[in-house]
mmCIF file of C-alpha atoms in Angstrom:
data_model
loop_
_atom_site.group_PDB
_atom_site.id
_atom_site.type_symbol
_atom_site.label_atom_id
_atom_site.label_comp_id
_atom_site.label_asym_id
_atom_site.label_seq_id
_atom_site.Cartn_x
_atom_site.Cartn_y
_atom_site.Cartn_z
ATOM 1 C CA UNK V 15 65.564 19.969 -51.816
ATOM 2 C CA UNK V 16 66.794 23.629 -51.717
ATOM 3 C CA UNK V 17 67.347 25.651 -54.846
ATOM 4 C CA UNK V 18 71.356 25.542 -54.420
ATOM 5 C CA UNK V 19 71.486 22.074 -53.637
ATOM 6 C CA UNK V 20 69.550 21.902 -56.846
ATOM 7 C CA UNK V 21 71.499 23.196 -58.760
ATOM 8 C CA UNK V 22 74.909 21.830 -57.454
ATOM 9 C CA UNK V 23 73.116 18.476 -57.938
ATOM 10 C CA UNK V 24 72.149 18.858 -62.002
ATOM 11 C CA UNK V 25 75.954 20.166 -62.774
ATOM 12 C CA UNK V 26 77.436 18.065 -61.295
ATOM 13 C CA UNK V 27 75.124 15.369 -62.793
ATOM 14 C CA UNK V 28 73.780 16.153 -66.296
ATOM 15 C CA UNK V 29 76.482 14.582 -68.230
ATOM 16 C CA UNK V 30 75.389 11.080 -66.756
ATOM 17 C CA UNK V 31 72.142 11.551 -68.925
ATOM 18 C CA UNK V 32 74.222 12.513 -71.835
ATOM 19 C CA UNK V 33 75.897 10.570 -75.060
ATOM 20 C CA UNK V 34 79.461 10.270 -74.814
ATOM 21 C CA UNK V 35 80.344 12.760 -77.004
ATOM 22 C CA UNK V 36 79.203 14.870 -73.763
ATOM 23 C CA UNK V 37 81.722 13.639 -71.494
ATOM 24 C CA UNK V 38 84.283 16.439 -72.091
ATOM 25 C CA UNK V 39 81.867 18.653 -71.983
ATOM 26 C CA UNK V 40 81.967 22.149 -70.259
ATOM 27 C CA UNK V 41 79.108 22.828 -68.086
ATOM 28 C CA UNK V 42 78.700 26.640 -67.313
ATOM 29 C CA UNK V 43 75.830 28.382 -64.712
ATOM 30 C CA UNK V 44 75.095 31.881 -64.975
ATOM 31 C CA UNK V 45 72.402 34.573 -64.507
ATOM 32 C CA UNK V 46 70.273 34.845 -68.135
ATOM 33 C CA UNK V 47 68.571 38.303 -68.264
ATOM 34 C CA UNK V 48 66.025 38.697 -71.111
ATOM 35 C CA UNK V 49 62.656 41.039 -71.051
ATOM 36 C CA UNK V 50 60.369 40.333 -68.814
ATOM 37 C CA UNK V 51 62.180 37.053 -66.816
ATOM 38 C CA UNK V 52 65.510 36.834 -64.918
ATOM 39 C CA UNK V 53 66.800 33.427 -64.500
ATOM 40 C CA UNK V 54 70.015 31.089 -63.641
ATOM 41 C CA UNK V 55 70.644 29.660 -66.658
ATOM 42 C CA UNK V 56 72.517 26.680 -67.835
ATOM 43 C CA UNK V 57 74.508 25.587 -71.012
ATOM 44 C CA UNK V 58 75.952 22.179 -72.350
ATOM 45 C CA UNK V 59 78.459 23.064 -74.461
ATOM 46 C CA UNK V 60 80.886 20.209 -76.577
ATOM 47 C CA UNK V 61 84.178 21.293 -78.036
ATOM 48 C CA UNK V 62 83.433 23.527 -81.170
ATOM 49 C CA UNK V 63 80.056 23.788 -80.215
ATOM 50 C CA UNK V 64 79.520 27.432 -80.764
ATOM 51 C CA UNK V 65 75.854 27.698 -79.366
ATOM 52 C CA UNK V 66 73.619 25.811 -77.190
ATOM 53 C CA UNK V 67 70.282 25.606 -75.231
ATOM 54 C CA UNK V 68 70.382 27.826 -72.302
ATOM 55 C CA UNK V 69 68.261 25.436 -69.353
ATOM 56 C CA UNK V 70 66.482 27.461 -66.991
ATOM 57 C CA UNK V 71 67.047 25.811 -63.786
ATOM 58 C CA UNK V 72 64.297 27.745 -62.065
ATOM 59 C CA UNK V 73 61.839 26.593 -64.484
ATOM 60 C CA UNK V 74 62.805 22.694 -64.360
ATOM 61 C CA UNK V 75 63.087 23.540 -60.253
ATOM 62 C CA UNK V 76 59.821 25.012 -60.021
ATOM 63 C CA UNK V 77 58.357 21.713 -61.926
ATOM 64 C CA UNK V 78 59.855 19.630 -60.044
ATOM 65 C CA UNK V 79 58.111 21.547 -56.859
ATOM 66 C CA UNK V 80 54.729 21.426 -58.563
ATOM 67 C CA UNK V 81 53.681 18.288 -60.552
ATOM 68 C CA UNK V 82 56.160 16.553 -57.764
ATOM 69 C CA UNK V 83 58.861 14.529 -59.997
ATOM 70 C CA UNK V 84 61.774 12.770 -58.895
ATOM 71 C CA UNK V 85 65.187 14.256 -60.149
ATOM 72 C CA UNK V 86 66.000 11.071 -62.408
ATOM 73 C CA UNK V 87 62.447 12.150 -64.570
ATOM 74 C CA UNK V 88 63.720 15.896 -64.240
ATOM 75 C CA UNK V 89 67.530 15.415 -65.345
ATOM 76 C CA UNK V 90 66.023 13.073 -67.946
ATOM 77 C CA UNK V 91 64.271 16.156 -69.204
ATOM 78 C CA UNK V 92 67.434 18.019 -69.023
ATOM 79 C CA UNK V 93 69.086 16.117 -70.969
ATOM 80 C CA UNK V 94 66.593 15.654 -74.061
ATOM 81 C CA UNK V 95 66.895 19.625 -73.807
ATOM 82 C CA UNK V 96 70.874 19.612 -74.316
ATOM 83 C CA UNK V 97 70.785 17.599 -77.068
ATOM 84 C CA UNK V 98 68.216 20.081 -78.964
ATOM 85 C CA UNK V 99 70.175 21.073 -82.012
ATOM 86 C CA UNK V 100 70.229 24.738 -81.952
ATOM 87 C CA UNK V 101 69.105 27.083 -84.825
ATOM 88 C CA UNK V 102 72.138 28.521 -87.231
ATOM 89 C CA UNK V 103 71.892 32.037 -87.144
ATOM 90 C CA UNK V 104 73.313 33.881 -89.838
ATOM 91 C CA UNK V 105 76.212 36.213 -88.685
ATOM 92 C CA UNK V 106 75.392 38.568 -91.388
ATOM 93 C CA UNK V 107 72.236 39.454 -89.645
ATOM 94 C CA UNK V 108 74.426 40.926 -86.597
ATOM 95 C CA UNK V 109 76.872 42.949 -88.377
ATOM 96 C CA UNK V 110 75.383 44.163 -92.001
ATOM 97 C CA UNK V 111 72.565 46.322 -91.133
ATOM 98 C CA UNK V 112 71.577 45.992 -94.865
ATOM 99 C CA UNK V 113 70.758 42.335 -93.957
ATOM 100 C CA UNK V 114 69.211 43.152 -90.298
ATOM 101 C CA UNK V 115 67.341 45.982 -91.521
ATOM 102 C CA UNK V 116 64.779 43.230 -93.314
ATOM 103 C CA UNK V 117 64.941 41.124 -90.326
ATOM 104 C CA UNK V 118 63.546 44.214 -87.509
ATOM 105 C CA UNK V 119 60.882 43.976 -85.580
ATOM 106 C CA UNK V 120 59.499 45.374 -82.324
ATOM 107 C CA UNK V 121 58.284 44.184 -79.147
ATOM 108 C CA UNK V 122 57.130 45.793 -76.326
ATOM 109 C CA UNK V 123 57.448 45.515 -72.349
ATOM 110 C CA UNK V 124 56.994 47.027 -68.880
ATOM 111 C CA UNK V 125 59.681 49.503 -69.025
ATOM 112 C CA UNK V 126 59.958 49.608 -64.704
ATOM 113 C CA UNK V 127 60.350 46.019 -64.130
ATOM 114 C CA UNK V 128 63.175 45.877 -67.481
ATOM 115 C CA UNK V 129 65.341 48.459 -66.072
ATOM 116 C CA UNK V 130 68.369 46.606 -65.915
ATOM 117 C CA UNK V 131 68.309 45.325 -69.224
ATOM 118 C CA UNK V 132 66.803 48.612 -70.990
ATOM 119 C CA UNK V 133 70.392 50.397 -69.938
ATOM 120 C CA UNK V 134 71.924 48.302 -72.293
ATOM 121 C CA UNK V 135 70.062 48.536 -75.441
ATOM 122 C CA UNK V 136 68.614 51.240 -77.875
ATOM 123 C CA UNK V 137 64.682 51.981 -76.559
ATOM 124 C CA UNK V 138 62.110 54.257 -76.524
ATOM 125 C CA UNK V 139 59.353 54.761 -73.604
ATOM 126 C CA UNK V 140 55.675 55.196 -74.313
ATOM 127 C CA UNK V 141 53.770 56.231 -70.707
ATOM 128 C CA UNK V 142 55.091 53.069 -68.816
ATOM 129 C CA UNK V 143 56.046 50.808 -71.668
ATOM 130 C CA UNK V 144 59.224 50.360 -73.458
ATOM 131 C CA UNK V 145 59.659 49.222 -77.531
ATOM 132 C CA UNK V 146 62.716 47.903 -77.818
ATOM 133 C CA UNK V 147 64.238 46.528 -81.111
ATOM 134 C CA UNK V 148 64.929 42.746 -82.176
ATOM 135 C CA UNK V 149 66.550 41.071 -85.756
ATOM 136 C CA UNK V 150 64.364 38.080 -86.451
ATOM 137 C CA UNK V 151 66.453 34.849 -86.861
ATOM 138 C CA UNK V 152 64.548 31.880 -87.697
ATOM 139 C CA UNK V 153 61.375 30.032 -86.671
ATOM 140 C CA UNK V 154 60.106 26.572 -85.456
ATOM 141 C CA UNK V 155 57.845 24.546 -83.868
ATOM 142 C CA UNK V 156 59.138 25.960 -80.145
ATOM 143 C CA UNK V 157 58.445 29.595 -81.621
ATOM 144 C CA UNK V 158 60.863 31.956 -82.936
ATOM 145 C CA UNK V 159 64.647 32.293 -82.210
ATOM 146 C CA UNK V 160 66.004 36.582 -82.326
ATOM 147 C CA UNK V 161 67.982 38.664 -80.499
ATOM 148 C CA UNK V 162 67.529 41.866 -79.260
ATOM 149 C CA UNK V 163 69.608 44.922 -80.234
ATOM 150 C CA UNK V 164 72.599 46.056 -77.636
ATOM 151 C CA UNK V 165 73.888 49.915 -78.325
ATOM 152 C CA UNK V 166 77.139 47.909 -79.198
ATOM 153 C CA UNK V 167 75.101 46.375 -81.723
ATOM 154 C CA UNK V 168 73.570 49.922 -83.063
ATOM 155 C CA UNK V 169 77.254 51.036 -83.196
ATOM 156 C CA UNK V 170 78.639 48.523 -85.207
ATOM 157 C CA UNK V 171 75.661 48.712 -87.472
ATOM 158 C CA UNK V 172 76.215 52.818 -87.565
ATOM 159 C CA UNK V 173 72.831 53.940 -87.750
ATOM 160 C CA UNK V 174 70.766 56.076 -85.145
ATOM 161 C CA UNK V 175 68.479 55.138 -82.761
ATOM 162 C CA UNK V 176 65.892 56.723 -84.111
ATOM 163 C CA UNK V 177 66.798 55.188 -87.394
ATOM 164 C CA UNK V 178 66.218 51.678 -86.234
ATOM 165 C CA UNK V 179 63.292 52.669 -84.655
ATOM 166 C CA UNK V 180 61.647 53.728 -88.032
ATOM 167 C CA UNK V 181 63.045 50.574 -89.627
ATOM 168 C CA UNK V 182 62.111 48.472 -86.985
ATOM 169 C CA UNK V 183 58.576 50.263 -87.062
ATOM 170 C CA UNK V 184 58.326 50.028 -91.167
ATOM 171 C CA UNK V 185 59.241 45.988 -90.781
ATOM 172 C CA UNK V 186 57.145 44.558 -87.907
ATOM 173 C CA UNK V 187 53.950 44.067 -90.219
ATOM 174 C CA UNK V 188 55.633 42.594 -92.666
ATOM 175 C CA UNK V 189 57.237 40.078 -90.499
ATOM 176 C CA UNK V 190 54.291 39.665 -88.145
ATOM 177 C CA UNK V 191 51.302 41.129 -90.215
ATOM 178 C CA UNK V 192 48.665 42.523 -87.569
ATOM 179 C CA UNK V 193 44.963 40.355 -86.247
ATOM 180 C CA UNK V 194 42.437 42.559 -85.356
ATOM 181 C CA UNK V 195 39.237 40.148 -84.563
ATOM 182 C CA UNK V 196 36.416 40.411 -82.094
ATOM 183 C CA UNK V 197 36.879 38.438 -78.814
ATOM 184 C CA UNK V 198 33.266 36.912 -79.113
ATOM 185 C CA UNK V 199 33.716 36.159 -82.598
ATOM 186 C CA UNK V 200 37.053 34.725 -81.471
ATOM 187 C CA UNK V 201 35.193 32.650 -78.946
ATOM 188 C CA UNK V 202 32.847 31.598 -80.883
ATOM 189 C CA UNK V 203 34.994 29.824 -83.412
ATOM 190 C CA UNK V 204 36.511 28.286 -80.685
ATOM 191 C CA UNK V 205 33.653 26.475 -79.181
ATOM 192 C CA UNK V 206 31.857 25.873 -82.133
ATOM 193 C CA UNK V 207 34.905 23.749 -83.408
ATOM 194 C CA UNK V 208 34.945 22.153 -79.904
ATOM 195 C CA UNK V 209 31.099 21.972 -80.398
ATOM 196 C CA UNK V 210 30.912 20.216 -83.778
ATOM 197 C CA UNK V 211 33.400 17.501 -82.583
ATOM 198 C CA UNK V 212 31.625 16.629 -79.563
ATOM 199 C CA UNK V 213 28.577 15.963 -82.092
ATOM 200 C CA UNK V 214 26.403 18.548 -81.503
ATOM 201 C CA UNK V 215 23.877 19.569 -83.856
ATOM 202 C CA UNK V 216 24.503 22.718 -85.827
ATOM 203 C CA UNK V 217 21.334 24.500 -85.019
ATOM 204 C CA UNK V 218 21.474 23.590 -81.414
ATOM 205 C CA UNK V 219 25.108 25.578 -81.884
ATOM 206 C CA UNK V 220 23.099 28.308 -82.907
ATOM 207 C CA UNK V 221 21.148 28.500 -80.560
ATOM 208 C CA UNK V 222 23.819 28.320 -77.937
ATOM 209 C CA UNK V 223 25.818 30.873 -79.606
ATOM 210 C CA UNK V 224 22.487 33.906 -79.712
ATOM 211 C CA UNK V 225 22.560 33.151 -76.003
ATOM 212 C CA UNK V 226 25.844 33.951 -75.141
ATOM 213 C CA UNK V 227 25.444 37.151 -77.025
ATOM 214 C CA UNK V 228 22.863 38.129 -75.205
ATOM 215 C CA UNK V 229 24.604 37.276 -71.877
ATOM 216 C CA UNK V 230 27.918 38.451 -72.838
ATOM 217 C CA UNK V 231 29.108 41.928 -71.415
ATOM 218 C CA UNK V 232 31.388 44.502 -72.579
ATOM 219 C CA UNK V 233 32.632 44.307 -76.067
ATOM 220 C CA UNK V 234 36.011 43.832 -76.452
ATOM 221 C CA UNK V 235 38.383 43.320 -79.772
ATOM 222 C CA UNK V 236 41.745 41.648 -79.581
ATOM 223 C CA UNK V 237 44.314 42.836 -81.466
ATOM 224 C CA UNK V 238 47.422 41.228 -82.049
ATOM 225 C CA UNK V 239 49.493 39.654 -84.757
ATOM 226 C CA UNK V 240 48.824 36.717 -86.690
ATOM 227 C CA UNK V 241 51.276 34.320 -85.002
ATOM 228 C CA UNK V 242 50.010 35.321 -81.668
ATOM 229 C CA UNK V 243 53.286 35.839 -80.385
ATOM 230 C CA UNK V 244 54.791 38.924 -78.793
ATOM 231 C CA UNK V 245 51.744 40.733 -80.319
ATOM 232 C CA UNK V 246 51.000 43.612 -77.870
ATOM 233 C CA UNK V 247 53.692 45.682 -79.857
ATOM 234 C CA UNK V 248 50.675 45.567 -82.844
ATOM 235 C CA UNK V 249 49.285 48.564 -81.283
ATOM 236 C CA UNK V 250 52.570 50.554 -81.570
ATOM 237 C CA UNK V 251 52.685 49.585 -85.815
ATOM 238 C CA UNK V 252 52.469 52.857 -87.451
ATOM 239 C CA UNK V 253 49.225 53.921 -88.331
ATOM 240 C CA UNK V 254 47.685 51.253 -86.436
ATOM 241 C CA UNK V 255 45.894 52.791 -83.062
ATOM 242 C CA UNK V 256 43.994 55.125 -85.775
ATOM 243 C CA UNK V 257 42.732 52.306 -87.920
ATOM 244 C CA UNK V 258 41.307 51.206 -84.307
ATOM 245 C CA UNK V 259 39.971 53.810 -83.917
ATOM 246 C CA UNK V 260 37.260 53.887 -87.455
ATOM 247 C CA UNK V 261 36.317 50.426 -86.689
ATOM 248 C CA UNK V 262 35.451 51.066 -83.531
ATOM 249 C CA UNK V 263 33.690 54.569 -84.263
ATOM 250 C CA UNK V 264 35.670 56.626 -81.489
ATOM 251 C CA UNK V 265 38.246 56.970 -78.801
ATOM 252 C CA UNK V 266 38.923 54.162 -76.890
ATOM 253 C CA UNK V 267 40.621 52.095 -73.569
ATOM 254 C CA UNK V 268 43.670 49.854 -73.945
ATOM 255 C CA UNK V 269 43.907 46.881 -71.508
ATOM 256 C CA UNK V 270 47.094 45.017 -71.907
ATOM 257 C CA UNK V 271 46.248 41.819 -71.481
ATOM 258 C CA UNK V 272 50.063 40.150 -72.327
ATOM 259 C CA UNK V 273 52.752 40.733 -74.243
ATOM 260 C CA UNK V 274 51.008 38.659 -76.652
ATOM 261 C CA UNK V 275 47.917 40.649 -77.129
ATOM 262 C CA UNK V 276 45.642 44.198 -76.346
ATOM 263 C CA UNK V 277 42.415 44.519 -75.709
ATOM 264 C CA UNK V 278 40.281 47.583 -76.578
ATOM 265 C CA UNK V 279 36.859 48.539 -75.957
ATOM 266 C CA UNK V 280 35.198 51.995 -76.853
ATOM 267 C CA UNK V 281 34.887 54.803 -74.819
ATOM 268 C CA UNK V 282 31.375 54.779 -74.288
ATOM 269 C CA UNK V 283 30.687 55.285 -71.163
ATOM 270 C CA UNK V 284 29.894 52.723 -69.502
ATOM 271 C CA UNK V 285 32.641 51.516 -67.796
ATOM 272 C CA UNK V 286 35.555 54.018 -65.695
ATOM 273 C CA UNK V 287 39.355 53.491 -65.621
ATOM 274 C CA UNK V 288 39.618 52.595 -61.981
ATOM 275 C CA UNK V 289 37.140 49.119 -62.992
ATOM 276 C CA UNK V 290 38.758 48.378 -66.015
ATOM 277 C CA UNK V 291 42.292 48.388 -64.521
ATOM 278 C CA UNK V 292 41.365 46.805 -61.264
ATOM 279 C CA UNK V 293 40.047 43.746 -63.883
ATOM 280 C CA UNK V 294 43.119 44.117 -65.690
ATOM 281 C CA UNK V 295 44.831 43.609 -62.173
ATOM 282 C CA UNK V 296 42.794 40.416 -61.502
ATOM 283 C CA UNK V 297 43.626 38.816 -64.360
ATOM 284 C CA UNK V 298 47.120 39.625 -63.885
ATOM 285 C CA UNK V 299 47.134 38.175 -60.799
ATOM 286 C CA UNK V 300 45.298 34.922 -61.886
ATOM 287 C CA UNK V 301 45.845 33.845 -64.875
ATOM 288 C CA UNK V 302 48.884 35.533 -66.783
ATOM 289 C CA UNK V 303 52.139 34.217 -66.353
ATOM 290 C CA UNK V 304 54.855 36.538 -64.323
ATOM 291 C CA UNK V 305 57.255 36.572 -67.895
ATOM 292 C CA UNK V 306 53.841 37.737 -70.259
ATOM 293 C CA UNK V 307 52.835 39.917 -67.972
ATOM 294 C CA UNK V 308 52.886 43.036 -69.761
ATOM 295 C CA UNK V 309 51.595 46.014 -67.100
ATOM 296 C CA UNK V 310 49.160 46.414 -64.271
ATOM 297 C CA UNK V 311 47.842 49.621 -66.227
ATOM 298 C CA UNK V 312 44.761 50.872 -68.441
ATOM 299 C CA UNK V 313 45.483 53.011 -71.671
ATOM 300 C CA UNK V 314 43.306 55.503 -73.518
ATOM 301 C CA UNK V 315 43.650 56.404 -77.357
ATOM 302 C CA UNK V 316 41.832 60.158 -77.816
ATOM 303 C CA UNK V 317 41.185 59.914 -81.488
ATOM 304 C CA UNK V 318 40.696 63.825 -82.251
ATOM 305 C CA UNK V 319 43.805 64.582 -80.725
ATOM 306 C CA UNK V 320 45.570 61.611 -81.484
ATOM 307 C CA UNK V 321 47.155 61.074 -78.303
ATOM 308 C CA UNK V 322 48.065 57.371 -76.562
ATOM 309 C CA UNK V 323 48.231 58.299 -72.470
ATOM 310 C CA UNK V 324 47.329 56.455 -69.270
ATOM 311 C CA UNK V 325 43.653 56.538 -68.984
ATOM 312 C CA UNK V 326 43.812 58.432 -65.823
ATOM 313 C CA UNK V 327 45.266 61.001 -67.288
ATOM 314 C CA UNK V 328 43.146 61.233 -69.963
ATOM 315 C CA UNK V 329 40.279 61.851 -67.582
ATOM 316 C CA UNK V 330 42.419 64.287 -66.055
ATOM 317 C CA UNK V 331 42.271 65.929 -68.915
ATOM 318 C CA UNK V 332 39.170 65.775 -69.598
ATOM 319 C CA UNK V 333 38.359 67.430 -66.075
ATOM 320 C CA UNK V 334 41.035 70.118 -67.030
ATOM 321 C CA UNK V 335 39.243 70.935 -70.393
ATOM 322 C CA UNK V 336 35.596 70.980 -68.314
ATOM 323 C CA UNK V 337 37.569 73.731 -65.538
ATOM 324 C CA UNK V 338 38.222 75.823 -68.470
ATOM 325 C CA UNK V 339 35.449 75.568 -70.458
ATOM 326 C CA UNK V 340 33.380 76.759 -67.306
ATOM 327 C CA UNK V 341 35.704 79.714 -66.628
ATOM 328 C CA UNK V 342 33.729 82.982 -67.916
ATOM 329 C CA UNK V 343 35.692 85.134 -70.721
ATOM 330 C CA UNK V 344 37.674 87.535 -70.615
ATOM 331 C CA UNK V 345 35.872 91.222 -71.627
ATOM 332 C CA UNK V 346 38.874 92.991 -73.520
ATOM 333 C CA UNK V 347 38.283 96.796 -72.491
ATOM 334 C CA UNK V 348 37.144 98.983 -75.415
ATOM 335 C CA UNK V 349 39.796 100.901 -76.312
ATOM 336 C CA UNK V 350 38.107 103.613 -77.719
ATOM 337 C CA UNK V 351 36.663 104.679 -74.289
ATOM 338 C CA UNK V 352 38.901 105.692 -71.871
ATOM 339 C CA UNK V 353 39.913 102.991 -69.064
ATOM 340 C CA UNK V 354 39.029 103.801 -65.617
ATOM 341 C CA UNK V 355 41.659 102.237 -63.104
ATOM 342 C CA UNK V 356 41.163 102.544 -59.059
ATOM 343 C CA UNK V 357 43.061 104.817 -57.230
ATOM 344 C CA UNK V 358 46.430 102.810 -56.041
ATOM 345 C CA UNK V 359 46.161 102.645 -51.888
ATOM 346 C CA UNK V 360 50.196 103.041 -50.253
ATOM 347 C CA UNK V 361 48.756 100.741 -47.681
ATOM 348 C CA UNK V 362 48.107 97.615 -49.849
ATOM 349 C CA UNK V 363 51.405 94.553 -48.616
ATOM 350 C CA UNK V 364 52.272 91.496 -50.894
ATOM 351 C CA UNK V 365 52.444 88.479 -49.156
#
């Protein structure tokens, strides 16, 4: 089945799956734009309702492709979806800034592939990525519910952009405190739990777990926030890419590895930017979903000079400095001694 007959099919359909306090129901298809994933979107909407769940009909289309359902099991689906009682937001939250201001918080995204939806709310660009500004509204078992601020928004709350960024920056850890942890100590947990519940022994878990560390590679540290959730925007917290930096003893790369999350590694050495963005490619590619995808890029965080860049520009930099630093110095002429200056030829041309 085609995508439009798809769709045709479930809105003209949906309310057959539905109680009959559905059957009056208006059913409304439109584009739904958010960071990160562009989708048709559908709402179920009874009279009075004033919100509902938006269905993402390429979502349930693609499923439908992949694990190969039939449309009853699909529409079936649909319809437990509709009937999802949506969270109350408090009105307050979008029009008393006093109120809004508690509720801030900041995420981050690729700023080139959000263009569309960055020229209609308040933003500010770091290299390639864009923070943009959201009011926390409630929370649940399917995650969080928010909403991102529009400039219509920032007007009617009649405050500055740069304003709400310092709010938004001040708020974030409160809201969504930061997790800095070590991805093999991360691991480790992991499997150990998974370990002790398949029965292993505890020292033969020990044992197990010296010999990864001595197999394991590059050492990397995960930052994030403690929710997991939208935590690449950690890094951006204020303070926060310096406390990196004294734990990890220097300046160091950035590999976004989803919205969710960064991984850094120091500056040692031992690995360039061209590998660690070509892995941060591959995993892109392979594992991360197209909406977490955060950037096919590798940062650097120079610690002396405090600066966040592209790492190939930091080693442009670096090259720059080393040009310089070669050059030979300048001799200022003594003064006290008279200058001797060449006799000017009439002939010389400037090109």
């Amino acid at each position: 089945m085609e995508f439009e007959k798809f769709v045709e099919t479930v809105k003209e359909t949906i309310k057959d799956y539905l109680p009959d306090e559905y059957k009056n129901a208006s059913v409304d298809v439109y584009p739904f734009k958010k960071l990160n994933e562009n989708y048709l979107g559908m709402t179920v909407r009874t009279e009075g309702q004033r919100t509902s769940p938006t269905l993402n009909l390429n979502m349930f289309y693609q499923k439908m492709q992949d694990v190969h359902m039939d449309m009853k099991d699909i529409m079936e689906k649909m319809a437990d979806v509709v009937q999802i009682i949506p969270i109350d937001i408090d009105m307050d939250l979008l029009t008393n800034y006093e109120k809004a201001k508690e509720n801030l918080f900041i995420r981050v995204s690729d700023a080139d592939r959000n263009q569309e939806i960055l020229s209609n709310v308040p933003h500010t660009r770091v290299e390639n990525l864009a923070i943009t500004y959201h009011i926390f509204a409630n929370s649940g078992v399917d995650g969080i519910a928010s909403t991102i601020v529009t400039h219509e928004m920032m007007r009617l709350f009649g405050v500055s952009k740069d304003q709400l960024h310092q709010d938004a920056l001040e708020n974030s850890p409160k809201l969504f405190p930061v997790k800095v942890d070590s991805m093999d100590k991360m691991m480790e947990n992991m499997m150990r739990n998974d370990m002790r519940a398949a029965g292993v022994k505890e020292e033969d878990i020990d044992q197990m777990m010296e010999e990864m560390y001595q197999t394991m590679g590059v050492p990397l540290t995960i930052v994030t926030n403690e929710q997991m959730l939208d935590g690449a925007s950690v890094l951006f917290y204020p303070g926060q890419m310096d406390q990196i930096g004294e734990l990890l003893k220097g300046d160091y790369y950035i590999l976004p590895s989803s919205t969710h999350e960064m991984l850094v590694l120091p500056d040692n050495g031992e690995m360039t930017s061209r590998e660690l963005k070509r892995m941060v490619m591959e995993v892109n590619n392979s594992e991360v979903r197209p909406e977490e995808k955060l950037a096919d890029e590798v940062y650097h965080y120079d610690t002396k000079d405090r600066i966040f860049e592209k790492a190939s520009a930091f080693e442009e930099r670096q090259k720059a400095k080393g040009r310089e630093q070669k050059m030979p110095d300048k001799k200022e002429p003594n003064m006290s001694q008279p200058v001797h200056k060449p006799k000017q030829r009439t002939n010389d041309m400037s090109l």
